[in-house]
Amino acid sequence: MRSVKQIFQGFWVFFLFMGCTIVFYYGILWVSDVYEQYDRYEEPQGKALKVFQISSFDEKKDVTFTDRLRIFLTEGE
């Protein structure tokens, strides 16, 4: 009788685990679908500032490897 009770408890834990896993999986899918609907490239509203500026360095076509390395090491980009 004791082994039947242990088997029943094992099945109970298994089904509880599977149920929680399924709920978590579909919850993650739902959150993913909700975030995919947002427009990532929407223009900001309010007092937003533009942080991207084209410098004169980017307009040059004859940029050497050492110039790019120097910019990378000084600005970290």
Tab-separated table of C-alpha atoms in Angstrom, residues 3-77:
chain	number	residue	atom	x	y	z
A	3	SER	CA	4.383	1.994	-2.706
A	4	VAL	CA	1.042	2.847	-4.388
A	5	LYS	CA	0.904	6.049	-2.354
A	6	GLN	CA	4.473	6.920	-3.380
A	7	ILE	CA	3.672	6.274	-7.044
A	8	PHE	CA	0.584	8.492	-6.745
A	9	GLN	CA	2.686	11.257	-5.161
A	10	GLY	CA	5.280	10.879	-7.916
A	11	PHE	CA	2.611	11.271	-10.583
A	12	TRP	CA	1.196	14.267	-8.715
A	13	VAL	CA	4.601	15.992	-8.638
A	14	PHE	CA	5.164	15.153	-12.318
A	15	PHE	CA	1.817	16.602	-13.410
A	16	LEU	CA	2.274	19.652	-11.202
A	17	PHE	CA	5.704	20.249	-12.734
A	18	MET	CA	4.379	19.778	-16.276
A	19	GLY	CA	1.452	22.107	-15.603
A	20	CYS	CA	3.684	24.864	-14.246
A	21	THR	CA	6.093	24.407	-17.161
A	22	ILE	CA	3.298	24.718	-19.723
A	23	VAL	CA	1.858	27.806	-18.025
A	24	PHE	CA	5.303	29.422	-17.907
A	25	TYR	CA	6.022	28.557	-21.569
A	26	TYR	CA	2.779	30.023	-22.863
A	27	GLY	CA	3.242	33.041	-20.612
A	28	ILE	CA	6.614	33.722	-22.209
A	29	LEU	CA	5.068	33.321	-25.692
A	30	TRP	CA	2.320	35.789	-24.781
A	31	VAL	CA	4.807	38.384	-23.491
A	32	SER	CA	6.898	37.933	-26.640
A	33	ASP	CA	3.873	38.504	-28.877
A	34	VAL	CA	2.907	41.642	-26.957
A	35	TYR	CA	6.392	43.149	-27.313
A	36	GLU	CA	6.575	42.321	-31.033
A	37	GLN	CA	3.593	44.597	-31.663
A	38	TYR	CA	5.422	47.701	-30.414
A	39	ASP	CA	7.042	49.958	-32.995
A	40	ARG	CA	10.717	50.036	-32.036
A	41	TYR	CA	11.572	52.904	-34.353
A	42	GLU	CA	8.833	55.277	-33.331
A	43	GLU	CA	9.786	58.948	-33.037
A	44	PRO	CA	10.083	59.970	-29.378
A	45	GLN	CA	7.496	62.345	-27.932
A	46	GLY	CA	8.070	65.330	-25.663
A	47	LYS	CA	11.448	66.905	-24.966
A	48	ALA	CA	13.572	64.115	-26.397
A	49	LEU	CA	17.026	65.007	-27.709
A	50	LYS	CA	18.696	63.605	-30.781
A	51	VAL	CA	21.866	61.855	-29.654
A	52	PHE	CA	23.180	60.769	-33.041
A	53	GLN	CA	25.321	63.290	-34.900
A	54	ILE	CA	27.315	62.725	-38.074
A	55	SER	CA	30.811	64.035	-37.599
A	56	SER	CA	33.162	65.271	-40.284
A	57	PHE	CA	35.347	62.216	-39.619
A	58	ASP	CA	32.599	59.919	-40.911
A	59	GLU	CA	32.319	61.838	-44.174
A	60	LYS	CA	35.916	61.087	-45.157
A	61	LYS	CA	36.399	58.219	-47.564
A	62	ASP	CA	40.159	57.776	-47.088
A	63	VAL	CA	40.104	56.656	-43.450
A	64	THR	CA	43.053	54.453	-42.607
A	65	PHE	CA	43.126	51.532	-40.240
A	66	THR	CA	45.248	53.447	-37.733
A	67	ASP	CA	42.763	56.340	-37.719
A	68	ARG	CA	39.909	53.938	-37.006
A	69	LEU	CA	41.935	52.201	-34.288
A	70	ARG	CA	42.786	55.549	-32.678
A	71	ILE	CA	39.118	56.580	-32.668
A	72	PHE	CA	38.099	53.206	-31.258
A	73	LEU	CA	40.634	53.426	-28.435
A	74	THR	CA	39.847	57.059	-27.539
A	75	GLU	CA	36.049	56.983	-27.848
A	76	GLY	CA	35.392	53.298	-27.230
A	77	GLU	CA	33.127	52.895	-30.257
